[in-house]
PDB file of C-alpha atoms in Angstrom:
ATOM      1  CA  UNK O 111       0.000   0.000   0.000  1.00 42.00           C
ATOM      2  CA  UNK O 112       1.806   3.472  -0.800  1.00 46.00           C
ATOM      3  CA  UNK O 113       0.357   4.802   2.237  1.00 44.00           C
ATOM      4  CA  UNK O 114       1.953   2.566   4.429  1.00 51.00           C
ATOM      5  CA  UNK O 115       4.512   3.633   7.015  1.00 49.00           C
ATOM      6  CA  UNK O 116       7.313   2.841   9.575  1.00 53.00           C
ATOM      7  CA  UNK O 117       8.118   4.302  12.691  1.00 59.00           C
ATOM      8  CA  UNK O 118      11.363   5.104  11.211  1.00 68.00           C
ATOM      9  CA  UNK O 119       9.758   7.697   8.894  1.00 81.00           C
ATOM     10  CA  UNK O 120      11.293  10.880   8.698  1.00 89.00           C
ATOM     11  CA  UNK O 121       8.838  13.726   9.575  1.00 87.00           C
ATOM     12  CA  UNK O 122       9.388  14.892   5.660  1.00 89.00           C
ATOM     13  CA  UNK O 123       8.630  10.918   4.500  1.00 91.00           C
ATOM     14  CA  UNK O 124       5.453  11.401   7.007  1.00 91.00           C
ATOM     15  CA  UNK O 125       4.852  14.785   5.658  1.00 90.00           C
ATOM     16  CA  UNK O 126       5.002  13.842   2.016  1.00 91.00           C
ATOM     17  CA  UNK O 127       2.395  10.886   2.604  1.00 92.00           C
ATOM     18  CA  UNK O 128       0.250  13.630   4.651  1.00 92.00           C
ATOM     19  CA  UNK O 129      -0.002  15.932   1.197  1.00 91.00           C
ATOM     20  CA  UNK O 130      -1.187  12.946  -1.023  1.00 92.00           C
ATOM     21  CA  UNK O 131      -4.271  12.288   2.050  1.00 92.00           C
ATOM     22  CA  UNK O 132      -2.902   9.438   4.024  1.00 92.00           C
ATOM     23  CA  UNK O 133      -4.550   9.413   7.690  1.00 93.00           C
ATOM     24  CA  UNK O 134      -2.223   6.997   8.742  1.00 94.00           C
ATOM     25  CA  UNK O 135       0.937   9.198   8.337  1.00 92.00           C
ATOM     26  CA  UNK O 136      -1.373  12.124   9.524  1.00 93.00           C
ATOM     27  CA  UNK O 137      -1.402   9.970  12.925  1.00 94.00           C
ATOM     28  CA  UNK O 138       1.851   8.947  13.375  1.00 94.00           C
ATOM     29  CA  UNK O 139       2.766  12.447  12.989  1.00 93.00           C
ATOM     30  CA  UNK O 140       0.184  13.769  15.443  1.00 94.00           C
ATOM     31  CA  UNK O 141       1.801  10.931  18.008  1.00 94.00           C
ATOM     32  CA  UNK O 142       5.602  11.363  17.538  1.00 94.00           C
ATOM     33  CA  UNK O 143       4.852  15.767  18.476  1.00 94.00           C
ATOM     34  CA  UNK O 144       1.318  15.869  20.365  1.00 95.00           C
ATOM     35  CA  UNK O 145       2.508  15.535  23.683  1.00 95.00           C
ATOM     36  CA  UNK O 146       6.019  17.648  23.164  1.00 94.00           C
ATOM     37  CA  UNK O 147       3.253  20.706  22.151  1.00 94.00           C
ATOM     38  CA  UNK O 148       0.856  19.342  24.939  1.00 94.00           C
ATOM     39  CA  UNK O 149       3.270  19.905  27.667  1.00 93.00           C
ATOM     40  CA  UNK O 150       4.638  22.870  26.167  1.00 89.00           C
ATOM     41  CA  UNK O 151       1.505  24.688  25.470  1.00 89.00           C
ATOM     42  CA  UNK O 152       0.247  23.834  29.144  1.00 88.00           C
ATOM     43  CA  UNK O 153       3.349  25.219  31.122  1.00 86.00           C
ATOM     44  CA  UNK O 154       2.725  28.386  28.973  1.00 82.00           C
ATOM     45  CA  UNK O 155      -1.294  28.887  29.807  1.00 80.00           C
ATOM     46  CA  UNK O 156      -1.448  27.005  32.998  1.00 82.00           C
ATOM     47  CA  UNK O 157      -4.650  25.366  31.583  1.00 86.00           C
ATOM     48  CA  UNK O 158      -4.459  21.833  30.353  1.00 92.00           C
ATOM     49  CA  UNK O 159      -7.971  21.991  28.819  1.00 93.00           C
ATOM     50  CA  UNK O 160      -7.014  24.574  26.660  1.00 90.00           C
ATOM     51  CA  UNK O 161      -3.789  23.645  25.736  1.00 91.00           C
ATOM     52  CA  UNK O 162      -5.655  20.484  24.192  1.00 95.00           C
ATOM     53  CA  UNK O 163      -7.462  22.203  22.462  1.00 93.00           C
ATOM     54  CA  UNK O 164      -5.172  24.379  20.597  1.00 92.00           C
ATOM     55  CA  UNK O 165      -2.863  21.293  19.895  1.00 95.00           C
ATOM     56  CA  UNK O 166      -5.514  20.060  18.505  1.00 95.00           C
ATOM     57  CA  UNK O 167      -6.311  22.707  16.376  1.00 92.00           C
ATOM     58  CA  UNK O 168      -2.800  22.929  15.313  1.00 92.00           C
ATOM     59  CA  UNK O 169      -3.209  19.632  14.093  1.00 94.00           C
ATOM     60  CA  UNK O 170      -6.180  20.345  12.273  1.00 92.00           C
ATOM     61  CA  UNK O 171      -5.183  23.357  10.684  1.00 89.00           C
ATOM     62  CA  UNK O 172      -1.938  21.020   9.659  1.00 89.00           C
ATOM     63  CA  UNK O 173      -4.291  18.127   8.044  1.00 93.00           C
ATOM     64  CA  UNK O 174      -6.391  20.804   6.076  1.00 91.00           C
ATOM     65  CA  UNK O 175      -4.006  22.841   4.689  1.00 87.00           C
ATOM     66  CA  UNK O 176      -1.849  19.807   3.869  1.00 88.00           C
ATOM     67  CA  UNK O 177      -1.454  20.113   0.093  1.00 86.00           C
ATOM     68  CA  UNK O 178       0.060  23.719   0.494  1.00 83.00           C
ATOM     69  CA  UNK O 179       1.896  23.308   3.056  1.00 77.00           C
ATOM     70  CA  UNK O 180       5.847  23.674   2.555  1.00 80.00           C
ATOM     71  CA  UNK O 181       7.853  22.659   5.971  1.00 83.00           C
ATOM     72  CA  UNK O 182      11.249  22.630   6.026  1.00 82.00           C
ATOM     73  CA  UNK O 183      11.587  21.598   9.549  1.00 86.00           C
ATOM     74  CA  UNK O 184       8.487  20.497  11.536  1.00 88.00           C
ATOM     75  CA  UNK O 185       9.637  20.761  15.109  1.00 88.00           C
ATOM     76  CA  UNK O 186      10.268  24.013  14.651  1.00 85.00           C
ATOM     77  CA  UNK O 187       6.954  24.941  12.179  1.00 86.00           C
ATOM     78  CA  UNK O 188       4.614  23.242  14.812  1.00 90.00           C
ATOM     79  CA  UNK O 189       6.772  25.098  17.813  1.00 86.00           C
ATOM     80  CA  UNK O 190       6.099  28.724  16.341  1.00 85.00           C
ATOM     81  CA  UNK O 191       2.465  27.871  15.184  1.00 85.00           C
ATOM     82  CA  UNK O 192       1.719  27.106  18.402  1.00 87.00           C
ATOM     83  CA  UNK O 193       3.169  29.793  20.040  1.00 84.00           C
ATOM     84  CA  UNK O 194       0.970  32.450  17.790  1.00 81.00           C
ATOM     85  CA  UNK O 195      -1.854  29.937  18.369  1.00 83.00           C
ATOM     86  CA  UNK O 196      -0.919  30.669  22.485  1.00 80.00           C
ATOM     87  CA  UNK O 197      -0.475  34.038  21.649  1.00 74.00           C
ATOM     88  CA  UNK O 198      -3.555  35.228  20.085  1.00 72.00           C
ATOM     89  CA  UNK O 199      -5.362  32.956  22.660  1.00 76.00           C
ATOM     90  CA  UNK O 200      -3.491  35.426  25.663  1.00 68.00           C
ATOM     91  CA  UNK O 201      -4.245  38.769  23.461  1.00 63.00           C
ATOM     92  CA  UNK O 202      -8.251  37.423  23.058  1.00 61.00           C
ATOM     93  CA  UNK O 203      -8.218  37.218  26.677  1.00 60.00           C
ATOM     94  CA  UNK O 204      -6.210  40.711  27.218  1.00 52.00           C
ATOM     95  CA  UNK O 205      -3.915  38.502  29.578  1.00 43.00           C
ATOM     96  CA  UNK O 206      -1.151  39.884  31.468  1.00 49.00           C
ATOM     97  CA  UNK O 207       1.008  36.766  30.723  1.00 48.00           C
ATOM     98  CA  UNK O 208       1.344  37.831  26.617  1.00 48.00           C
ATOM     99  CA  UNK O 209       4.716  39.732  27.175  1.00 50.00           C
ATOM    100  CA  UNK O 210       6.266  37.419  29.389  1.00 52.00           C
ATOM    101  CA  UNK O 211       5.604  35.040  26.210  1.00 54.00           C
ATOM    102  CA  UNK O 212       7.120  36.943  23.646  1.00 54.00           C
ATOM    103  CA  UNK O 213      10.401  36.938  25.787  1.00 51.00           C
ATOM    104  CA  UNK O 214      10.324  33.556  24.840  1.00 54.00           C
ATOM    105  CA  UNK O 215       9.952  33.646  21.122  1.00 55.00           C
ATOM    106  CA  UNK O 216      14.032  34.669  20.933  1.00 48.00           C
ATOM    107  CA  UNK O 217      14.888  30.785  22.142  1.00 49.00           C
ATOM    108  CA  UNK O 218      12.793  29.475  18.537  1.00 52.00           C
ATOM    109  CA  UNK O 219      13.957  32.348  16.748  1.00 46.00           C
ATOM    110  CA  UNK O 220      17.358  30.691  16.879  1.00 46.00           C
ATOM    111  CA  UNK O 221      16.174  27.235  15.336  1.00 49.00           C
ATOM    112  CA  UNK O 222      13.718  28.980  12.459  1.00 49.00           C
ATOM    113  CA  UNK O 223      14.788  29.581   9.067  1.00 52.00           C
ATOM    114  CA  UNK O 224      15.655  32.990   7.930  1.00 52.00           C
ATOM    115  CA  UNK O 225      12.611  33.241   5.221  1.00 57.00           C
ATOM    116  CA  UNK O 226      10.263  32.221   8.657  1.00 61.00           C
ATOM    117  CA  UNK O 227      11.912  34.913  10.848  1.00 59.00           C
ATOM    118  CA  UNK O 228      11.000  38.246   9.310  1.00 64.00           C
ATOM    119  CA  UNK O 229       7.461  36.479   8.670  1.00 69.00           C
ATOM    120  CA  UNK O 230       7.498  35.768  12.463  1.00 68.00           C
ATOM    121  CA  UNK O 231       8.459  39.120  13.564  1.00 69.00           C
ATOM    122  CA  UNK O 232       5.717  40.252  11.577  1.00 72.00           C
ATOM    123  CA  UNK O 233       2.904  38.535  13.032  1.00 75.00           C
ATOM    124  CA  UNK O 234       4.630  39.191  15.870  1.00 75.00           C
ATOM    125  CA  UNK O 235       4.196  43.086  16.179  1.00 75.00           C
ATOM    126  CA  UNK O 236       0.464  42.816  14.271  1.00 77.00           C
ATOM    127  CA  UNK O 237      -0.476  40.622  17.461  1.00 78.00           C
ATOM    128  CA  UNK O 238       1.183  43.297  18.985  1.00 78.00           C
ATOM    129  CA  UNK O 239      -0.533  46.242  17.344  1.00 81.00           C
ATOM    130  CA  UNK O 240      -3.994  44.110  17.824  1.00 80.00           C
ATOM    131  CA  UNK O 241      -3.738  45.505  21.790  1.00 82.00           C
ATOM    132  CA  UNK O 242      -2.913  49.047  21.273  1.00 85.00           C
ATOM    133  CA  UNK O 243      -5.402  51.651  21.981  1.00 88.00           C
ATOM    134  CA  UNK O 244      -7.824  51.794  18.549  1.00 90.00           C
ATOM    135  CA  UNK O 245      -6.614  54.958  17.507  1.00 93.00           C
ATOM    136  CA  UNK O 246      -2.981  54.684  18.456  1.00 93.00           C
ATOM    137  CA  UNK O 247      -3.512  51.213  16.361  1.00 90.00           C
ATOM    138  CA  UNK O 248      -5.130  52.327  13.121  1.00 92.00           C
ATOM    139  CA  UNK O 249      -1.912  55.097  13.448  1.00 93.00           C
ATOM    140  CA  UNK O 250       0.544  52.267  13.867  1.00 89.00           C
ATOM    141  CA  UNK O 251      -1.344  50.126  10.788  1.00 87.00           C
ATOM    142  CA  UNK O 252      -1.188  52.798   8.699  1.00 90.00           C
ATOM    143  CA  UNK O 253       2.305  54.203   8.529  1.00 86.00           C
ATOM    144  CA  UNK O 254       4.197  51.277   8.619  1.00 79.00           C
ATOM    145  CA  UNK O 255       1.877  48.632   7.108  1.00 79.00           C
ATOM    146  CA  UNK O 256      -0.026  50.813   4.282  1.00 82.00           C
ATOM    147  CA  UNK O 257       2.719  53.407   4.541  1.00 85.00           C
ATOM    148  CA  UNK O 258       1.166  56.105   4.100  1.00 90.00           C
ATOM    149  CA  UNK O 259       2.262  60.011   5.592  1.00 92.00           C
ATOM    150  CA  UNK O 260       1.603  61.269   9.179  1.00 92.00           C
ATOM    151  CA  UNK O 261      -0.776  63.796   7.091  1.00 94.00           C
ATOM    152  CA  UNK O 262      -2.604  61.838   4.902  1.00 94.00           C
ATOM    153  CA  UNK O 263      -3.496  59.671   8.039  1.00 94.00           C
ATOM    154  CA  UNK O 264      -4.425  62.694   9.848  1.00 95.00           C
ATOM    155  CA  UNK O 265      -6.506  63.705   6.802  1.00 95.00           C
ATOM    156  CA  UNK O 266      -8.228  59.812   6.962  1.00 94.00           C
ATOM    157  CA  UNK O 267      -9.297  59.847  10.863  1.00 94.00           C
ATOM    158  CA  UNK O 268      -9.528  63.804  10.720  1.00 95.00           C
ATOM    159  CA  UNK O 269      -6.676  64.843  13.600  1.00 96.00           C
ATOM    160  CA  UNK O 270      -4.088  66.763  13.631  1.00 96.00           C
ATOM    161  CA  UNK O 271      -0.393  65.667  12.232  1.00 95.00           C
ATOM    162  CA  UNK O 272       1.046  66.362  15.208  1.00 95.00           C
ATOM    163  CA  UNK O 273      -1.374  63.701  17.573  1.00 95.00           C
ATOM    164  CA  UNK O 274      -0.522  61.078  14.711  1.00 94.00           C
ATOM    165  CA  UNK O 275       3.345  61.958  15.319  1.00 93.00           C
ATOM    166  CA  UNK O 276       3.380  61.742  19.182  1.00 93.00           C
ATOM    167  CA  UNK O 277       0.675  58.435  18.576  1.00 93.00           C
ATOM    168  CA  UNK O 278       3.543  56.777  16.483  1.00 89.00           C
ATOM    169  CA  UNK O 279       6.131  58.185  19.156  1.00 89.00           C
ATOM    170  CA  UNK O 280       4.432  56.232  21.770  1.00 90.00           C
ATOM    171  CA  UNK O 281       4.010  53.493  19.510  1.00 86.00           C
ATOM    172  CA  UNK O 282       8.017  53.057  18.021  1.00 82.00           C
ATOM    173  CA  UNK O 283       8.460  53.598  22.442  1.00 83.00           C
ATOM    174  CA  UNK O 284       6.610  50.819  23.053  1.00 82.00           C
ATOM    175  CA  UNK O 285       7.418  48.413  20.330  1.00 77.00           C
ATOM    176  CA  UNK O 286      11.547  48.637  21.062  1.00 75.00           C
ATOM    177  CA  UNK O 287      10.627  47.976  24.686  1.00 74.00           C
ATOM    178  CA  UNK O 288       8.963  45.102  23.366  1.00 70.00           C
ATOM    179  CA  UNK O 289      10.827  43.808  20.856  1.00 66.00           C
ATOM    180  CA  UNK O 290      14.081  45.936  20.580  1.00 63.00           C
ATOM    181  CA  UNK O 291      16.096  42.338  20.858  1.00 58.00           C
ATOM    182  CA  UNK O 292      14.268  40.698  18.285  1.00 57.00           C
ATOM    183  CA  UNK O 293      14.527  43.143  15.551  1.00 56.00           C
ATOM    184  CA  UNK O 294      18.668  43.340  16.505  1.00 54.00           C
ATOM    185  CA  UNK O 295      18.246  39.099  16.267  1.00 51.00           C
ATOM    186  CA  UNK O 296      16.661  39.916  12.743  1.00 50.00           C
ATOM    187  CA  UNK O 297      19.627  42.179  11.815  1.00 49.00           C
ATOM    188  CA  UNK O 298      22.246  40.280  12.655  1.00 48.00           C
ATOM    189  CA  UNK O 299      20.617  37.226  11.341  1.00 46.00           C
ATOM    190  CA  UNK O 300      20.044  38.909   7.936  1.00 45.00           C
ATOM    191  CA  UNK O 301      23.611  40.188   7.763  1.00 42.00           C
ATOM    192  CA  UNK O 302      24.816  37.076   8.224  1.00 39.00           C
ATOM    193  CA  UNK O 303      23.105  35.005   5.841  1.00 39.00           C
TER     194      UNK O 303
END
């Protein structure tokens, strides 16, 4: 049968028998990492119930988007999709705990590949944005994601230039408080490879 499979399988073997629908590779999969995750996401919320539940939804996600899926290293895939899963479970719940989680995100940073990191730091600092203040938010969105000028966003949500400015100011405060080590991680990382 060309789904078959050993317990010898590679994750990629597994992975490659996942993308052409076989369950059985699917579940050898899930066992060889659900319990690594398990652990991991339950130390991190303190709730075991819930960390089941988005392990299983990892999972899930992992089964249905199968055939587009392109995973150079699994461990390390399921590790960081996890931890946004954990995060945007903690930002949901406004919980206090989200920070002390990005600190963290440095430890995977070193086992990702460079074409996941700036990807990473992205969703990173949208999750980020997600808890900022509405208006400093919709500042922070549009300068540096639609880039558009501290006046043409105070022409779109009809304030001055100068609140926009001092918004952003608070903003670029905030974010290298937050994340000032992993954007100097993704420098270094970038010049090096």
């Amino acid at each position: 049968m060309v789904n078959e499979y050993t317990h010898n399988d590679t994750d990629q073997e597994l992975l490659s028998l996942i993308k052409t629908g076989s369950e059985i590779a699917f579940q050898q999969l899930f066992q060889r990492h659900w319990e690594k995750l398990f652990v991991s996401a339950s130390k991190k919320l303190g709730d075991q119930e819930l960390a089941q539940e988005l392990v299983h939804d990892l999972f899930l996600d992992l089964w249905r988007r199968r055939e587009e899926l392109a995973i150079v290293n699994l461990p390390a895939y399921l590790g960081k999709a996890l931890q946004y899963r954990i995060i945007n479970k903690l930002i949901s719940k406004k919980d206090k705990f989200f920070f002390e989680l990005l600190e963290n995100t440095e430890e995977s940073l070193y086992k990702a590949d460079q074409a996941l990191l700036e990807k990473d730091l992205t969703a990173l600092i949208i999750s980020w944005a997600e808890i900022l203040p509405e208006r400093r938010r919709q500042i922070f969105i549009q300068y540096y994601l639609h880039h558009l000028t501290t006046l043409e966003i105070a022409d779109n949500l009809r304030i001055s230039q100068k609140t926009v400015q001092n918004q952003l100011s608070i903003s670029i405060q905030d974010l290298k408080a937050h994340f000032g080590h992993l954007l100097i991680l993704l420098v270094l990382l970038d010049e090096t490879l």
